[in-house]
Structure formats: C-alpha cells, structure tokens
Coordinates of C-alpha atoms in Angstrom, one line a residue:
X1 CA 0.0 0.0 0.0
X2 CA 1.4 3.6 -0.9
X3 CA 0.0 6.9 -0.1
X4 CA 0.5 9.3 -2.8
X5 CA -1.8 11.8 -1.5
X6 CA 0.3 14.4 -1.9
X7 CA 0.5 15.7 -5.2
X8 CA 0.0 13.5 -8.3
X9 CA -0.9 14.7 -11.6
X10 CA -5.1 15.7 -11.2
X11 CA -7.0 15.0 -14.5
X12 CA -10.2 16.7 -14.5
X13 CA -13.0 15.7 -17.1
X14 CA -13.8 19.0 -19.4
X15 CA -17.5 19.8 -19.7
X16 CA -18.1 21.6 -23.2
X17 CA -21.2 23.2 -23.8
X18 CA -20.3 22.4 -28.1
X19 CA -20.2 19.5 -29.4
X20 CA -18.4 20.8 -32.1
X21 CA -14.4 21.2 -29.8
X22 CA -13.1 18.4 -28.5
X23 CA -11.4 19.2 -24.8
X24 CA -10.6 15.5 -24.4
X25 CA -6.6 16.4 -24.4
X26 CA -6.9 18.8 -22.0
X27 CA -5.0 18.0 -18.4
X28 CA -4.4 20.0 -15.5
X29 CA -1.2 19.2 -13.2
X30 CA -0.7 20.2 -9.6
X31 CA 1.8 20.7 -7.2
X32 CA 2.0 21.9 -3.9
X33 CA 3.9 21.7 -0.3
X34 CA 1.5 23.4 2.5
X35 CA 0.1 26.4 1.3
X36 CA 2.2 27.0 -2.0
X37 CA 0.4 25.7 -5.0
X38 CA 1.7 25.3 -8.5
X39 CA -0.8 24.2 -11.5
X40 CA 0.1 23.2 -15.3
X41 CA -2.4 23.4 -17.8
X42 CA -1.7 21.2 -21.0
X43 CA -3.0 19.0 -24.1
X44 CA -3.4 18.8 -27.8
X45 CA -5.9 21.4 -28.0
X46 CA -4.0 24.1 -26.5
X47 CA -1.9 24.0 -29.9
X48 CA -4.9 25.4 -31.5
X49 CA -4.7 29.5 -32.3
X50 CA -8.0 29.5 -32.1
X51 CA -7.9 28.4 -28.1
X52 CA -7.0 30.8 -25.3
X53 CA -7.5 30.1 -21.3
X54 CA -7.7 32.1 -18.1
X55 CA -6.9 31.2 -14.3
X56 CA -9.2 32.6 -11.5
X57 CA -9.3 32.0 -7.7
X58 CA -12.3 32.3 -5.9
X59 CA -11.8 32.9 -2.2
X60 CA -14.6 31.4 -0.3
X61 CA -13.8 34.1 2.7
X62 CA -13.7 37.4 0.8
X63 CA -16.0 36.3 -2.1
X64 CA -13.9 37.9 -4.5
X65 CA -12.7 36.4 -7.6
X66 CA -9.1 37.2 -8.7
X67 CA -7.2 36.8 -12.2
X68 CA -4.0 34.6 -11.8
X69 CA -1.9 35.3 -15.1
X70 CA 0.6 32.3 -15.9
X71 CA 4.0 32.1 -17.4
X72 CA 3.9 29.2 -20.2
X73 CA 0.7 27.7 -18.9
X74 CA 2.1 27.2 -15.3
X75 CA 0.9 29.9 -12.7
X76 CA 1.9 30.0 -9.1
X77 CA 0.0 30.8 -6.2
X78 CA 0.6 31.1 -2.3
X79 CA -2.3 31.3 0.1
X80 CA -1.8 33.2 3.3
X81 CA -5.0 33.1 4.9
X82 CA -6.5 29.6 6.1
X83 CA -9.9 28.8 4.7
X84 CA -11.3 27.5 1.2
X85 CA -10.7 28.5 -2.1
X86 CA -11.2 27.6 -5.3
X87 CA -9.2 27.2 -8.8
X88 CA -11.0 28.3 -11.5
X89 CA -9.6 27.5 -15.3
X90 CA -12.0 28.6 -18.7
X91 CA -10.6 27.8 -22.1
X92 CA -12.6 28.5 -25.1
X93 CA -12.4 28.3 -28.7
X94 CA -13.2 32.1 -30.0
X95 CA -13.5 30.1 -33.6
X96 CA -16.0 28.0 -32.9
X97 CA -17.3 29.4 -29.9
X98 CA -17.5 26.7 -27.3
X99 CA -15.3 26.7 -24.0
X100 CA -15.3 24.8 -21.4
X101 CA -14.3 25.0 -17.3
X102 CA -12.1 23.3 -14.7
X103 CA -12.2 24.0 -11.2
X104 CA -10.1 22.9 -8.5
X105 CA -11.4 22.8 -4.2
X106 CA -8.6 24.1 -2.0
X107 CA -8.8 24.1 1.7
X108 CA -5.9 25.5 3.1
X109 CA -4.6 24.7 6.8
X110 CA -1.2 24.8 8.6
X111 CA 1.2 22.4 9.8
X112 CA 3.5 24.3 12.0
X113 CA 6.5 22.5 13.1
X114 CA 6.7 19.9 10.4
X115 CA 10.1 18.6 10.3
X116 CA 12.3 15.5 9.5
X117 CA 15.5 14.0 10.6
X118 CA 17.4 10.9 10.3
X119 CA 20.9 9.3 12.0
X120 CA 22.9 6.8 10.4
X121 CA 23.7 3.4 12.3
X122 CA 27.2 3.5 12.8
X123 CA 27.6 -0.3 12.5
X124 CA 25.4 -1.1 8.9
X125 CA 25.6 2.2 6.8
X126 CA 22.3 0.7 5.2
X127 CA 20.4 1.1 7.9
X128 CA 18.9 4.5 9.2
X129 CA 16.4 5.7 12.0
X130 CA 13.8 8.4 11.0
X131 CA 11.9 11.2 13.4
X132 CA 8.9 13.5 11.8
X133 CA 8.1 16.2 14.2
X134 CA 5.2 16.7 15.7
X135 CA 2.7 19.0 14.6
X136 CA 2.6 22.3 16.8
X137 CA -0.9 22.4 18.5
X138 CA -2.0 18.5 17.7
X139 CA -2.4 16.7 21.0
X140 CA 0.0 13.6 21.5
X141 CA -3.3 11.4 21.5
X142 CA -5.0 13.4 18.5
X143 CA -6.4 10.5 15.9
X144 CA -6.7 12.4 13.1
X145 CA -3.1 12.6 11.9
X146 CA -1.4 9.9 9.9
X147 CA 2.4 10.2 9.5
X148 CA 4.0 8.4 6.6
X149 CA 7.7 7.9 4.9
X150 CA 7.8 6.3 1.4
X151 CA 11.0 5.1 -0.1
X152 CA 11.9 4.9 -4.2
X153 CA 14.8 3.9 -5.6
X154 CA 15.4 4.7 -9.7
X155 CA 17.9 4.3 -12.1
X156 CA 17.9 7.3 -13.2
X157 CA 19.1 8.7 -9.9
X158 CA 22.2 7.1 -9.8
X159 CA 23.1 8.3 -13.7
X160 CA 22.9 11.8 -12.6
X161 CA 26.0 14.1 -11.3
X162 CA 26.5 15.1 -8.0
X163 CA 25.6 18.5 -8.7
X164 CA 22.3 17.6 -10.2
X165 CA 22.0 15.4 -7.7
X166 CA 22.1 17.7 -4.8
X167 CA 20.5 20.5 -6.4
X168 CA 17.4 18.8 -7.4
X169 CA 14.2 20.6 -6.3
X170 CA 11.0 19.7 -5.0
X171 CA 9.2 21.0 -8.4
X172 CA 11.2 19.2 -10.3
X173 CA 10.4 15.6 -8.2
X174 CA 6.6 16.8 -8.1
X175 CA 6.1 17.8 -11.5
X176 CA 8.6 15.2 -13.6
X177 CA 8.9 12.0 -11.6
X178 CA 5.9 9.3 -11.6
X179 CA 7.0 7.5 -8.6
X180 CA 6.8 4.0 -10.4
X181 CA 5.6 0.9 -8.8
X182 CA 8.9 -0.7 -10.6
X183 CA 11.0 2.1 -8.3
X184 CA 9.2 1.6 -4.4
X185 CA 11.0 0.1 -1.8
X186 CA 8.6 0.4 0.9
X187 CA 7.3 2.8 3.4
X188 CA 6.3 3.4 7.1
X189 CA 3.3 4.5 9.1
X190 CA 4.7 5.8 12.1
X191 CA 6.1 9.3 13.2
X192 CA 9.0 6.8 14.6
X193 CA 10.5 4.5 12.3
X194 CA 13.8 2.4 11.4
X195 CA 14.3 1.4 7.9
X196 CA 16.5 -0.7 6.3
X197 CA 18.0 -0.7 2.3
X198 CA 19.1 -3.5 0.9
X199 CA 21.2 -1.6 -1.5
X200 CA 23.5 1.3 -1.5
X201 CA 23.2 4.5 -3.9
X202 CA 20.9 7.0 -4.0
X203 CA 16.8 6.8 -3.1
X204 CA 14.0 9.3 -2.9
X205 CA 12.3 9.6 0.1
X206 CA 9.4 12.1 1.0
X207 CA 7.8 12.5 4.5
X208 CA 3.9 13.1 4.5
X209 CA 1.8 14.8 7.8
X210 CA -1.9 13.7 6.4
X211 CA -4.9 15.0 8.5
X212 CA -7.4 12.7 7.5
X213 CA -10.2 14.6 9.5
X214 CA -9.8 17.3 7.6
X215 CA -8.6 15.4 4.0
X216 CA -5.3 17.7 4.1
X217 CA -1.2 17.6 4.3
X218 CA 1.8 18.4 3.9
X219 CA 5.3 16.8 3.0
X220 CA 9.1 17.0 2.6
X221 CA 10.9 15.6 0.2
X222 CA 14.5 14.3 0.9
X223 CA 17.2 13.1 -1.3
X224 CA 19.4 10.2 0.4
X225 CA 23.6 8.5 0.0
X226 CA 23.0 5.5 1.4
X227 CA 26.9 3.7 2.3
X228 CA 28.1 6.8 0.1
X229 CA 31.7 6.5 -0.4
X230 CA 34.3 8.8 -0.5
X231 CA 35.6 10.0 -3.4
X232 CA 39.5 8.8 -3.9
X233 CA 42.9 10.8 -4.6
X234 CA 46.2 10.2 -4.7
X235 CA 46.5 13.5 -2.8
X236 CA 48.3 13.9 0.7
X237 CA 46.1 15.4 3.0
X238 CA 47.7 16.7 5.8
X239 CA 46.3 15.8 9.2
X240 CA 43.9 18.7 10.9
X241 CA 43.1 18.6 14.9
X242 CA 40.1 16.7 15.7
X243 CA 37.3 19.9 15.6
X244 CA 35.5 21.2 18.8
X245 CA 31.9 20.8 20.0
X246 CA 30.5 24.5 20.3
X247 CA 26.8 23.9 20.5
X248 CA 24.2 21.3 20.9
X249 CA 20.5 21.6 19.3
X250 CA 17.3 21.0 18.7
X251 CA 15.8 20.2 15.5
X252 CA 14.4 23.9 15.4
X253 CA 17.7 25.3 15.8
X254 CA 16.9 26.0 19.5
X255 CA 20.2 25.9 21.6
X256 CA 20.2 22.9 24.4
X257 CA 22.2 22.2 27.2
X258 CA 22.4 18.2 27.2
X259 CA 20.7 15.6 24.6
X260 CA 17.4 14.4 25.3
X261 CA 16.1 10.9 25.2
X262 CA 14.5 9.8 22.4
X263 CA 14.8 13.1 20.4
X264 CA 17.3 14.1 17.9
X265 CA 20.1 16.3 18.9
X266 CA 22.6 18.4 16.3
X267 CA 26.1 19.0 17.2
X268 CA 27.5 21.7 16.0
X269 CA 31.6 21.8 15.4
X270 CA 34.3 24.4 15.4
X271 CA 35.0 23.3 11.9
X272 CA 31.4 24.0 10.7
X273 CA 30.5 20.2 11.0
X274 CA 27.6 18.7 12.2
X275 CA 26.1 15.4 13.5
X276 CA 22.8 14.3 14.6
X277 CA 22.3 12.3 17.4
X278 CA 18.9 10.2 19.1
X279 CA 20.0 9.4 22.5
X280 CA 18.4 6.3 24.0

C-alpha cells in the first residue's frame, strides 16, 4: 500500500457546452507543499490558435474572484489566509465558440513545526532511523493525523551528477517524476520509524503529515547516499586537529544544554560540521 496523496498529476473531465471542440486532451497538473500551490495546464488542443485560457481563484472568505496570469501555462499561487478556495480555469475556442471549465477545491490549513530527521547506524551504513516532528498544536493522542515515509529507488538517480543530484528541487520531483511501482522500496506508518535498504546508492524519500479529518497535508521531500563512499585521490592530505563541539541543538535550531532521550540532537563543530544524534 502507498499513499500518494500528496501531489500527483489531477486530471479533470472538461464539460463543453459544443459538441463541435473536443477538450478531451486537455490535463491540469498540480503541485503543492503546504500552502504553495503550483498548477500546469496542458493538451493537444491548446496548440490550437483558435484556443486561449484564463486562471481565476475564488476565495470562499472574501468572495472575491481574482485573475492569476501564468507564465507558459504554469501559474503559481501562495495562500496566506487559512480557509477554502477555489481554482478556476475557462478555455474557449473564439472560432467555434465553445469553452469549457475546470475547477479545482482548496482548503488551506497549517502544519506548524513539520520537520524531518534521520541518524545513520554506525555499525550497517544501510540502515537509518527516521523522526517527523510533531505537529505544533495537535495533541499527542490526537487520531486524526497519519504520518507516513515512502521510499523509491530509480535508475535514473544514480546516472545523474552530484551536482544535479544535490540541487534537485522539489518541483522538479513533483512535477517530472511518476513514482513507479517498478522504483518503491517500501514505506512506514509511524512518526518513529527504522528502515533498512538492501542496497547502497541514491533513493527518494518524502515525508507526509496527512490529516485525515480534515482530507489535508503536507510533505518533505528528501534526497538520500546511502553507504556513500568517498571519493579517492592520490593527494596527501595533511592531518587537521580533531574539531571542537561549540553547541548542541534541537531540531528547530533552538540551543540545548544536554541531549534528550529519544529526540534528535545536532552537534555543531568548530570546523562547521555537524552530526545528529537520538539518544536512548
């Protein structure tokens, strides 16, 4: 079982009100981590001269409808205010003189706090223990939150360069990669969790707060090395002192005084360094 709740490609079924233009091609994509939304409208038709769209939200609270103007059919929009919205897309063909509409529900709430971190077991490089934050204001006994961490493993990650690698974004993951049965290596359910590869290289992971009460989340992704090795040279490196611990915190960048059970803990080093550490 996966939960790809997040933000898979939305296909919404045109209504036309002319038989004589086909909207069947027409596909809207969208992407979005908390309350910034991407959207990506696309298909055959568009290639038509004859065919123009427009973007509108409607906000629910204000009852005002505004004009979102997009860049290449993609148009970007970040919600400030909690509450319900709605996306709003009308093409028509001013040749034939049909159109057609696609709307899109948006109920926007927070997840304050939402965090992830991970330590490496010292002993098996393959195997790694994984903490999501709780959400600020839900109650440790609250039942509506679900917490899950999915795992994919491609090909096509370990082709890339290290550069490419490290600098790919979160709209790139959402918008270009399918997340194919053939590439899942598992997931967990539980804000806790241990997980072990059975191969090194590179995987996909993404974090995922889901409030089921209230049919909304959020999620991180994050791009793993698992047993990465170091790269090799024939070049004489001179020996540096051991660096020194300056500062110990939390996972919010809070300062601490000594490690706490069961939570993660950053060391921070004179050299710039750092290490996180679950103490048990």
């Amino acid at each position: 079982m996966k939960k790809l709740l997040l933000m898979l490609m939305v296909l919404f079924s045109a209504v036309t009100t002319n038989a004589k233009c086909d909207w069947s091609t027409l596909k809207l994509q969208q992407w979005n981590e908390r309350n910034y939304y991407k959207w990506y409208v696309s298909g055959k038709v568009l290639d038509d001269t004859c065919v123009d769209y427009m973007f509108m939200v409607y906000d629910f609270q204000t009852k005002k409808t505004d004009t979102v103007y997009d860049v290449r059919g993609i148009v970007e929009v970040q919600f400030n205010v909690k509450g319900k919205y709605k996306l709003y897309l009308k093409v028509w063909n001013r040749c034939e003189k049909c159109d057609t509409a696609l709307y899109r529900p948006i109920e926007i709430v927070t997840f304050p706090n939402a965090g992830l971190g991970w330590v490496v077991n010292t002993l098996n490089c393959k195997k790694y223990k994984f903490e999501m934050n709780y959400i600020k204001g839900m109650s440790v006994k609250d039942t509506c939150m679900d917490d899950y961490m999915v795992f994919y493993k491609g090909p096509w990650m370990d082709t890339m360069s290290q550069k490419e690698w490290d600098n790919l974004t979160d709209y790139q993951i959402g918008m270009e990669y399918d997340f194919p049965d053939a590439d899942f290596l598992g997931y967990t359910q539980t804000r806790l969790a241990e997980f072990t590869f059975k191969d090194s290289g590179r995987v996909l992971m993404y974090a995922q707060w889901w409030n089921k009460c209230l049919k909304q989340d959020t999620f991180m992704f994050r791009r793993l090395d698992v047993c990465k090795s170091k790269p090799t040279s024939s070049t004489v490196v001179l020996a540096r002192p051991e660096p020194k611990l300056i500062g110990m915190y939390d996972m919010l960048g809070r300062p601490v005084h000594n490690a706490r059970e069961n939570e993660i803990t950053i060391y921070l080093y004179s050299d710039g360094s750092t290490r996180k550490v679950i103490k048990k």
